[in-house]
PDB file of C-alpha atoms in Angstrom:
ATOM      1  CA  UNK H   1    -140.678 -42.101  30.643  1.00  0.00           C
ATOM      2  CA  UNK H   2    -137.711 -40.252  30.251  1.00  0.00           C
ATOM      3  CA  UNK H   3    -136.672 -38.986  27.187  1.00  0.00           C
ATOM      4  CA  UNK H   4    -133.097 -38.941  26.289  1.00  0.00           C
ATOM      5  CA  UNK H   5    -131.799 -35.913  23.393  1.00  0.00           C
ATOM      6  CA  UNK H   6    -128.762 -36.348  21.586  1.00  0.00           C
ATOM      7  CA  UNK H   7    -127.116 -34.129  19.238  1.00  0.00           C
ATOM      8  CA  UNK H   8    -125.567 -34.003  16.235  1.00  0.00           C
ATOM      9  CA  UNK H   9    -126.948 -37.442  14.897  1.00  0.00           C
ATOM     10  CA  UNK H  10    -124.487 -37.703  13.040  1.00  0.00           C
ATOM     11  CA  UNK H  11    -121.064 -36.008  13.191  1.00  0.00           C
ATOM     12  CA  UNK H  12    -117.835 -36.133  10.211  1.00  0.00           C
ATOM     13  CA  UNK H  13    -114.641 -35.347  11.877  1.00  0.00           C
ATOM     14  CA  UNK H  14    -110.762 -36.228  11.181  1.00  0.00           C
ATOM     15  CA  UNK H  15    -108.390 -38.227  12.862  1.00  0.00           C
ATOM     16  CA  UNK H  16    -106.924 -35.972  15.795  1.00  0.00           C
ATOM     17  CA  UNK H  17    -109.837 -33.825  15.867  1.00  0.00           C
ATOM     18  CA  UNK H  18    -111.410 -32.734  19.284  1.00  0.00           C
ATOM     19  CA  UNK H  19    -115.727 -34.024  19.247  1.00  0.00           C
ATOM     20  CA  UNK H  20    -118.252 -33.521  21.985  1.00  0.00           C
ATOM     21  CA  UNK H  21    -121.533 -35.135  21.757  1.00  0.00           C
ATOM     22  CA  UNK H  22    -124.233 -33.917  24.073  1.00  0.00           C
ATOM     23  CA  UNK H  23    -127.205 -35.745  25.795  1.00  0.00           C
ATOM     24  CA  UNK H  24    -130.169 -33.958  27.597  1.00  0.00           C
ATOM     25  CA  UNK H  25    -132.686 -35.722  29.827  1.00  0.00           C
ATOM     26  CA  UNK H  26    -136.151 -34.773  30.076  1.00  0.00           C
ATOM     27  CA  UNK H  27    -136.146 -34.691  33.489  1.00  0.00           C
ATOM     28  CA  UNK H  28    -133.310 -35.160  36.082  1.00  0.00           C
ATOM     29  CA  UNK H  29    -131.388 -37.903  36.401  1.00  0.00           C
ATOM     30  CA  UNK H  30    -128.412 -36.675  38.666  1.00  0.00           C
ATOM     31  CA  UNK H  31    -125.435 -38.222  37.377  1.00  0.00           C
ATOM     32  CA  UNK H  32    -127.121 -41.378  36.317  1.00  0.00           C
ATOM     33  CA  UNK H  33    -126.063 -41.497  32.925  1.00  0.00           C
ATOM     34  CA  UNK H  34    -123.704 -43.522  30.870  1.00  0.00           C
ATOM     35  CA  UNK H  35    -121.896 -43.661  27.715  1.00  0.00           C
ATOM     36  CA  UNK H  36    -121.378 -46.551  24.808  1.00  0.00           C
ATOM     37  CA  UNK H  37    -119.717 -46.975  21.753  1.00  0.00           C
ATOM     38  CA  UNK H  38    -120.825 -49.579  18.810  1.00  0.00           C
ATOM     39  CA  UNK H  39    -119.173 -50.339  15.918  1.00  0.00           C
ATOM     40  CA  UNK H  40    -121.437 -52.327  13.168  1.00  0.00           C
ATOM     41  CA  UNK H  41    -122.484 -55.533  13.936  1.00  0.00           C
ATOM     42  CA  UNK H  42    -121.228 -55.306  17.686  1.00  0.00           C
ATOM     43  CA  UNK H  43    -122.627 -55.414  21.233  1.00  0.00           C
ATOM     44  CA  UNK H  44    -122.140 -52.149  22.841  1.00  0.00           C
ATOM     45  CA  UNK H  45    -119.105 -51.308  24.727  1.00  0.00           C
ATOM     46  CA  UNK H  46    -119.997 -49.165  27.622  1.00  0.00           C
ATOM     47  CA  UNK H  47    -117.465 -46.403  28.177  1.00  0.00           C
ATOM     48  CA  UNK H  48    -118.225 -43.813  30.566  1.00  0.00           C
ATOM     49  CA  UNK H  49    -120.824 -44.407  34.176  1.00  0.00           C
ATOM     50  CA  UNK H  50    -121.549 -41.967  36.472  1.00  0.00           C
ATOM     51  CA  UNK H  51    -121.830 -39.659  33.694  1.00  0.00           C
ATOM     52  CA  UNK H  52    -117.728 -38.998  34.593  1.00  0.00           C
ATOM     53  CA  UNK H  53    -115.803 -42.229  35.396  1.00  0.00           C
ATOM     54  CA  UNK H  54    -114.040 -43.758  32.696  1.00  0.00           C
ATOM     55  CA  UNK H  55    -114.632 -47.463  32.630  1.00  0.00           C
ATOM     56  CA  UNK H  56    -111.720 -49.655  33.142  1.00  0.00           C
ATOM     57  CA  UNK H  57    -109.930 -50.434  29.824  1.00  0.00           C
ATOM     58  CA  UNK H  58    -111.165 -47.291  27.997  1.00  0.00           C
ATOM     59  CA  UNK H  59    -108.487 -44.791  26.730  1.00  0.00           C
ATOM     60  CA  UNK H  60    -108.170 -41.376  28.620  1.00  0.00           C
ATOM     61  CA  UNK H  61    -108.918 -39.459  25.297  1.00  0.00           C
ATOM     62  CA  UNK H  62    -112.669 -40.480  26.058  1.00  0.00           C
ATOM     63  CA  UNK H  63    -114.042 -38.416  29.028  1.00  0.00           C
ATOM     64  CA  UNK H  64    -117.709 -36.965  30.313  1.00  0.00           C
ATOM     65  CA  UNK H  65    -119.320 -34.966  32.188  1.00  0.00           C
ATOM     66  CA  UNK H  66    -122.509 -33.271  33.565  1.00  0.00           C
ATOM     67  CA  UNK H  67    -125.149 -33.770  36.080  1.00  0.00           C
ATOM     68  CA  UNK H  68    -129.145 -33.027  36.725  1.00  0.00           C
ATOM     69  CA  UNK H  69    -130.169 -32.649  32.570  1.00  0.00           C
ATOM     70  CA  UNK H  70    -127.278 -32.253  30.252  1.00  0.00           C
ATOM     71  CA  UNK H  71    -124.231 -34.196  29.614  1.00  0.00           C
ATOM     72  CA  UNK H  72    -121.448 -34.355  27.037  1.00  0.00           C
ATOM     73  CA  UNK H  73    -118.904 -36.764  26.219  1.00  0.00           C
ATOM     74  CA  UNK H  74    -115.896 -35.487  24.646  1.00  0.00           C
ATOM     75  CA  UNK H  75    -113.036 -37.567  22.426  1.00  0.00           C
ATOM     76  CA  UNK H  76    -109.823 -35.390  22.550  1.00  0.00           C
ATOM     77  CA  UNK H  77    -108.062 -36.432  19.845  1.00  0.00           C
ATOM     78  CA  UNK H  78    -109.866 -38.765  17.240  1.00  0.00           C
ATOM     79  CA  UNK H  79    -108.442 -42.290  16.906  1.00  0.00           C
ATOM     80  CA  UNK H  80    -109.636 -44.331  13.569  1.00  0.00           C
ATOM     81  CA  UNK H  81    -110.817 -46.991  15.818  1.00  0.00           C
ATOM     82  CA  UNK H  82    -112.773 -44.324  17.304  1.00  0.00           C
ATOM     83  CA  UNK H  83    -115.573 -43.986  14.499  1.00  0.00           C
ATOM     84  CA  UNK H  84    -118.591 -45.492  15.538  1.00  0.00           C
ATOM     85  CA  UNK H  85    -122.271 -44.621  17.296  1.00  0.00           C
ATOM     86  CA  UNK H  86    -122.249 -43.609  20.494  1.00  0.00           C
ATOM     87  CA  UNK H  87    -125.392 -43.626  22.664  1.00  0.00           C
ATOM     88  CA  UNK H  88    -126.053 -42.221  25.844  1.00  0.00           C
ATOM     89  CA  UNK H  89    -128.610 -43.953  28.431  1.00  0.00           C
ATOM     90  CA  UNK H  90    -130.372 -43.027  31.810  1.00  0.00           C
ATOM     91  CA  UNK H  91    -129.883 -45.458  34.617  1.00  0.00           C
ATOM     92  CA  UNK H  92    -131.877 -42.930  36.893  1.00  0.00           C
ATOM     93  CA  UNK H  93    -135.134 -45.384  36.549  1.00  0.00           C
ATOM     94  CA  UNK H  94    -136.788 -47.375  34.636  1.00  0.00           C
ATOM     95  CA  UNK H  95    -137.380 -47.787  31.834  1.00  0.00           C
ATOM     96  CA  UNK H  96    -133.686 -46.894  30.890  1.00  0.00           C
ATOM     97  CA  UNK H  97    -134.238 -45.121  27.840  1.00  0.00           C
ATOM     98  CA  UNK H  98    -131.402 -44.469  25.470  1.00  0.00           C
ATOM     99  CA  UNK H  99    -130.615 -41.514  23.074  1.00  0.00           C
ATOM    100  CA  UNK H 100    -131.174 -42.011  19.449  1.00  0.00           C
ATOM    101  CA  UNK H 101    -127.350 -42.281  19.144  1.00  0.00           C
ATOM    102  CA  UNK H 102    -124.995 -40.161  17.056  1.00  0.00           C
ATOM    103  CA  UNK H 103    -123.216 -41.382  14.216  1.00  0.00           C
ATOM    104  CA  UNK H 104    -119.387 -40.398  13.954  1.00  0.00           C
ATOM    105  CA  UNK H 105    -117.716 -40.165  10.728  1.00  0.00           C
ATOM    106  CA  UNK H 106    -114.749 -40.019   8.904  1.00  0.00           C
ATOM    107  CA  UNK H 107    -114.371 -36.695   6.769  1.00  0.00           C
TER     108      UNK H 107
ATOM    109  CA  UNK P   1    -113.333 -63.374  31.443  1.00  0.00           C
ATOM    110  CA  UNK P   2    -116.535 -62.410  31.642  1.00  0.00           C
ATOM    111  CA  UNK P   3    -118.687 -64.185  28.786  1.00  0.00           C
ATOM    112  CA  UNK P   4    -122.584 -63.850  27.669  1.00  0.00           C
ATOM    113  CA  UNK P   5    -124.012 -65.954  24.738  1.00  0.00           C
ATOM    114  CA  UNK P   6    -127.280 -65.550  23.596  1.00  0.00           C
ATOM    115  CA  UNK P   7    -129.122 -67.931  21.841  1.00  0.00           C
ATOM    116  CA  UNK P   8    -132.860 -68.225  20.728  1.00  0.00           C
ATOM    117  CA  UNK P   9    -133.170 -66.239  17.588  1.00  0.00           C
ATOM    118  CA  UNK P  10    -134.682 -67.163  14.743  1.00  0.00           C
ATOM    119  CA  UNK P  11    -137.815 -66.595  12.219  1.00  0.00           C
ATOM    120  CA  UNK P  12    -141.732 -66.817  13.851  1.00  0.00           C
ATOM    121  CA  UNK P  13    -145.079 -66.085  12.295  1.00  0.00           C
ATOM    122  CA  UNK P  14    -146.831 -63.090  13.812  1.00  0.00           C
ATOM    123  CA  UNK P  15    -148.672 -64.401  17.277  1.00  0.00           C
ATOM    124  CA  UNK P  16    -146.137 -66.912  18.094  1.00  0.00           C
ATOM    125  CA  UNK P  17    -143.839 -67.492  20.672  1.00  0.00           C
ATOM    126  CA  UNK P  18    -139.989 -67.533  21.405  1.00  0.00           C
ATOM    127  CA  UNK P  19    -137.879 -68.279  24.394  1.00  0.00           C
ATOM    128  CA  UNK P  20    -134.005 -66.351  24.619  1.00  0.00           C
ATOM    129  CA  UNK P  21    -131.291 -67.816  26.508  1.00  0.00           C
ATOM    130  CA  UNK P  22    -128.519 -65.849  27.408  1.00  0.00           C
ATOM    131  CA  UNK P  23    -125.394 -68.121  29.021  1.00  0.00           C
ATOM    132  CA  UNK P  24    -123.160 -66.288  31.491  1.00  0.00           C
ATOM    133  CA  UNK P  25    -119.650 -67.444  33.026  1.00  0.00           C
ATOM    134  CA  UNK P  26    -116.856 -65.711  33.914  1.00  0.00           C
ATOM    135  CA  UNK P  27    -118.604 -63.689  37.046  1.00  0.00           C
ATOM    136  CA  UNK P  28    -120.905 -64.561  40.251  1.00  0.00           C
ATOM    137  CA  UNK P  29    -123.896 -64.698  37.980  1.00  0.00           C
ATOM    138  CA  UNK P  30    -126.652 -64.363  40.687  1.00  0.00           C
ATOM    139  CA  UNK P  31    -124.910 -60.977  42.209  1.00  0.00           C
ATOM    140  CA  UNK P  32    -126.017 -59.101  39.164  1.00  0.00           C
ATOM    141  CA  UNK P  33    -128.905 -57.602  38.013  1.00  0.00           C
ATOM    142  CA  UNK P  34    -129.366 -58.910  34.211  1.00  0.00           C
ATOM    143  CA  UNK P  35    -130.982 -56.626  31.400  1.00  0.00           C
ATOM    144  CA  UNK P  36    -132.278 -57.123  27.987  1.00  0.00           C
ATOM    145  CA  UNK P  37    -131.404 -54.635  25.097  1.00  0.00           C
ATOM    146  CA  UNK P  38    -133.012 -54.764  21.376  1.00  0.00           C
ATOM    147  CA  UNK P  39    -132.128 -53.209  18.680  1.00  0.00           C
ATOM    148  CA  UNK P  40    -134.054 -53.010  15.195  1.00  0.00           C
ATOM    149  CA  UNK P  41    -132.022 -53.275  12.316  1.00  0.00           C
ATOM    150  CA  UNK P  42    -130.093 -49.984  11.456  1.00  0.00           C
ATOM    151  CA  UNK P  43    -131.848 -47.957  14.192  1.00  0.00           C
ATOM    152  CA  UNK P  44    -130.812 -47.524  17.725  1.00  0.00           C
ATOM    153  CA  UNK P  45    -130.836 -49.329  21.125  1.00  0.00           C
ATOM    154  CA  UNK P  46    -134.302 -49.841  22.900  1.00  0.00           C
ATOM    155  CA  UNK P  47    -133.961 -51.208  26.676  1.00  0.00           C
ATOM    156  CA  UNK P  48    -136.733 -54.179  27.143  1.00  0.00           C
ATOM    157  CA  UNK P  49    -136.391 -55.649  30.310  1.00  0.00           C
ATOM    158  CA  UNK P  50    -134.224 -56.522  33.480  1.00  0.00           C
ATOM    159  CA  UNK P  51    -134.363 -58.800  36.723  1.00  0.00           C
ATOM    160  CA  UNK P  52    -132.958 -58.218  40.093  1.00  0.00           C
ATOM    161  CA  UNK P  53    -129.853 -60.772  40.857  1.00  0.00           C
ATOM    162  CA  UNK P  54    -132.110 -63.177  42.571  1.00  0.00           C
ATOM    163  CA  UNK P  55    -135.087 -63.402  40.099  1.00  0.00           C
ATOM    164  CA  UNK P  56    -137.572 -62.003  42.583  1.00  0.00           C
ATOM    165  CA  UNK P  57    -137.971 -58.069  40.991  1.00  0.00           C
ATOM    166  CA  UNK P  58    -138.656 -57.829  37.469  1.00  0.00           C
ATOM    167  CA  UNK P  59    -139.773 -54.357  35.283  1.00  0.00           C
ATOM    168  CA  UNK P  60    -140.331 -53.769  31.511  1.00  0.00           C
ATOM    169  CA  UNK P  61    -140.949 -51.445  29.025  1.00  0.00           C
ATOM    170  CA  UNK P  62    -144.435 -50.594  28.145  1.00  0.00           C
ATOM    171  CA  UNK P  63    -144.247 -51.382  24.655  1.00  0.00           C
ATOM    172  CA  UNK P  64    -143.637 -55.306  25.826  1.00  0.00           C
ATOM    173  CA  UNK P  65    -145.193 -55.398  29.542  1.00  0.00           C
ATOM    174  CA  UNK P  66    -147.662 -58.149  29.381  1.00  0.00           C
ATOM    175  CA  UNK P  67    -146.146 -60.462  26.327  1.00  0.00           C
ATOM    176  CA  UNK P  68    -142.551 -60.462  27.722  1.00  0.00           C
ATOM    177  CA  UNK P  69    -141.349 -62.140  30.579  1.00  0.00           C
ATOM    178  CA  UNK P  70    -137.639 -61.840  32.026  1.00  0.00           C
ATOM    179  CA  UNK P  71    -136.550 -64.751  34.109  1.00  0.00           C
ATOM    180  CA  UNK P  72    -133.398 -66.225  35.220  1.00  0.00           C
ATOM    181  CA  UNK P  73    -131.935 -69.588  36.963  1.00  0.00           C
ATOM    182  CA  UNK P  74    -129.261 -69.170  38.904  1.00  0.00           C
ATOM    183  CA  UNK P  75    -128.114 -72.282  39.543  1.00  0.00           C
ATOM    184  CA  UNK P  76    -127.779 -72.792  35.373  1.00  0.00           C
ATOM    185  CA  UNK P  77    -125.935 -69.183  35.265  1.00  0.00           C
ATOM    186  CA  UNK P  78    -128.711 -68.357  32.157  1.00  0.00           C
ATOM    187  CA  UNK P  79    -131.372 -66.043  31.401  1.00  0.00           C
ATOM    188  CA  UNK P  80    -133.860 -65.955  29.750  1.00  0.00           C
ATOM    189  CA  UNK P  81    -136.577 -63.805  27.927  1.00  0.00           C
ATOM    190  CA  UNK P  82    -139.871 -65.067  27.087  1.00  0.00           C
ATOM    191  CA  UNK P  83    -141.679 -63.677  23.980  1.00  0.00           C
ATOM    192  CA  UNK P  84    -145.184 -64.019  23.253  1.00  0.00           C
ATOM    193  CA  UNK P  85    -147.731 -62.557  21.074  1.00  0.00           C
ATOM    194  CA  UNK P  86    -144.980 -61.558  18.345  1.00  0.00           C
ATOM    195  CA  UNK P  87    -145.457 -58.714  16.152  1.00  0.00           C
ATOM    196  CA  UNK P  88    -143.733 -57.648  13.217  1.00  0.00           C
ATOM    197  CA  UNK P  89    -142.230 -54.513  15.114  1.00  0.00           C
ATOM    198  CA  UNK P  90    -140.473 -57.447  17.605  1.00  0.00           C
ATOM    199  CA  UNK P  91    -138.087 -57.738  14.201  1.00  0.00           C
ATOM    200  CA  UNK P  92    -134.810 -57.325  15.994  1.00  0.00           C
ATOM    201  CA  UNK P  93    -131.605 -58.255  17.657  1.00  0.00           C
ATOM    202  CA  UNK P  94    -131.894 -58.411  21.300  1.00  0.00           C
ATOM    203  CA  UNK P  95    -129.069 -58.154  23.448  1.00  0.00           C
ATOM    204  CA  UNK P  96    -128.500 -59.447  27.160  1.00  0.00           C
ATOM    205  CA  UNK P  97    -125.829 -57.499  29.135  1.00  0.00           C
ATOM    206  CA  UNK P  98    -124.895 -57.806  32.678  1.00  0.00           C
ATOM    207  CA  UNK P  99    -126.102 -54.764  35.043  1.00  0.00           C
ATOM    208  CA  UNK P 100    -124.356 -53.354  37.678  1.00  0.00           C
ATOM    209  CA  UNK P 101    -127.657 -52.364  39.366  1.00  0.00           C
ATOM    210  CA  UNK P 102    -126.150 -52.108  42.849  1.00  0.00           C
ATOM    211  CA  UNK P 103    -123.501 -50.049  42.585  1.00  0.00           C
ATOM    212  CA  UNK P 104    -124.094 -46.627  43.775  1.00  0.00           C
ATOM    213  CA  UNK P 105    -122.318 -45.004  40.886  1.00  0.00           C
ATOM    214  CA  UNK P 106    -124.015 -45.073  37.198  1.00  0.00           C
ATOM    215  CA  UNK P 107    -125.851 -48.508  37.488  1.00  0.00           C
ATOM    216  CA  UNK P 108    -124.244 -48.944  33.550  1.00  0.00           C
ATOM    217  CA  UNK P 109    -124.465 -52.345  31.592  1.00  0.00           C
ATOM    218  CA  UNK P 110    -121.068 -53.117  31.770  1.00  0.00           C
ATOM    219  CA  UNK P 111    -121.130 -56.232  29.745  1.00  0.00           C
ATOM    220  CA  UNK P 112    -122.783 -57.362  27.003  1.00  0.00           C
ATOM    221  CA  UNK P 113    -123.406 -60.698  24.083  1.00  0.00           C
ATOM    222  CA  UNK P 114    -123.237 -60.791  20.740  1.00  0.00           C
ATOM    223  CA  UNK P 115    -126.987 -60.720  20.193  1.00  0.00           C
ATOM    224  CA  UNK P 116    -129.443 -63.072  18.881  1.00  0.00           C
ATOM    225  CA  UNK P 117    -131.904 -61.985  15.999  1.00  0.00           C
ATOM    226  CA  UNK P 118    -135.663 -62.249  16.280  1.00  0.00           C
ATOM    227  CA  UNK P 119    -137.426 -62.352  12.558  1.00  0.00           C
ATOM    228  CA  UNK P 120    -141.098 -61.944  13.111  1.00  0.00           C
ATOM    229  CA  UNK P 121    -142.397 -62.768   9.160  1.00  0.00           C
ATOM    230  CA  UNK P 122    -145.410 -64.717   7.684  1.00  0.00           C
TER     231      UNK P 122
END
């Protein structure tokens, strides 16, 4: 299986901050990788496909990128409805493992 | 608007058995590919299973191949997940969500229900 690496677990940042998260694979995945956001007690809302292409509805401050192993996705200015786990997840094959997700906080 | 309910959930003894629904409308239901997603209490997302848009292709993750079974029926715009043999560790919510398997970019879950929780308790 592949294994999918985020980091920071957990993150505390301000409103208006800039925040990358990053995601390695443990083997390549090209640029089969996407992005999700939960808040507690929600479904998952995906965000970002293709590792880059912002999903329809999803505010331009969210964006990605990366290809083969590593990925980031980057919030470029931090909205309160922004705090929430984000996961990243291989579509490459199956099983499509997810990263342990990182926490984002309010400092 | 595209809508999935899941339905299903509720408390079994260790070894039994449970049968998930998940109700779509709002899309072509048997053009997607349709995955299930659990998640354990406090602790993140674990993909479990998905079928291909006409039932026929099915795959799983090893910690469920052989006691889970992903189906779907078209013509009722539902599926379903079949649980047997439950173990304590099956404690969870489990998610459907709506795969878009054929598209050549990402293949992302693009939708997704509420969730339905599985207690597996004596």
């Amino acid at each position: 299986d592949i294994q999918m690496t985020q980091s920071p677990s957990s993150l505390s940042a301000s409103v208006g901050d800039r925040v990358t998260i990053t995601c390695r694979a443990s083997q390549t995945i090209t640029s089969y990788l996407n992005w999700y956001q939960q808040k507690p007690g929600k479904a998952p809302k995906l965000l970002i496909y293709g590792a880059s292409s912002l999903e329809s509805g999803v505010p331009s401050r969210f964006s990605g990128v990366g290809s083969g192993t590593d990925f980031s996705l980057t919030i470029s200015s931090l909205q309160p409805e922004d705090f929430a786990t984000y996961y990243c997840q291989q579509s490459y094959i199956t099983p499509r493992t997810f990263g342990q997700g990182t926490k984002l906080e309010i400092k | 608007e595209v809508q999935l309910v899941e339905s299903g959930g509720h408390l079994v003894q260790p070894g039994g058995s449970l049968r998930l629904s998940c109700a779509a409308s709002g899309f072509t239901f048997s053009n997607y590919w349709m995955h299930w997603v659990r998640q354990v209490s406090g602790k993140g997302l674990v993909w479990v299973s998905r079928v291909n848009s006409d039932g026929s292709g099915t795959n799983y993750a090893d910690s469920v191949k052989g006691r889970f079974t992903i189906s779907r029926d078209n013509a009722k715009n539902t599926l379903y997940l079949q649980i047997n043999s439950l173990r304590a560790e099956d404690t969870a919510v489990y998610f459907c969500a709506r795969g878009r398997d054929s598209s050549s970019s990402g293949r992302p879950l693009d939708y997704w229900g509420q969730g339905t929780l599985v207690t597996v308790s004596s």
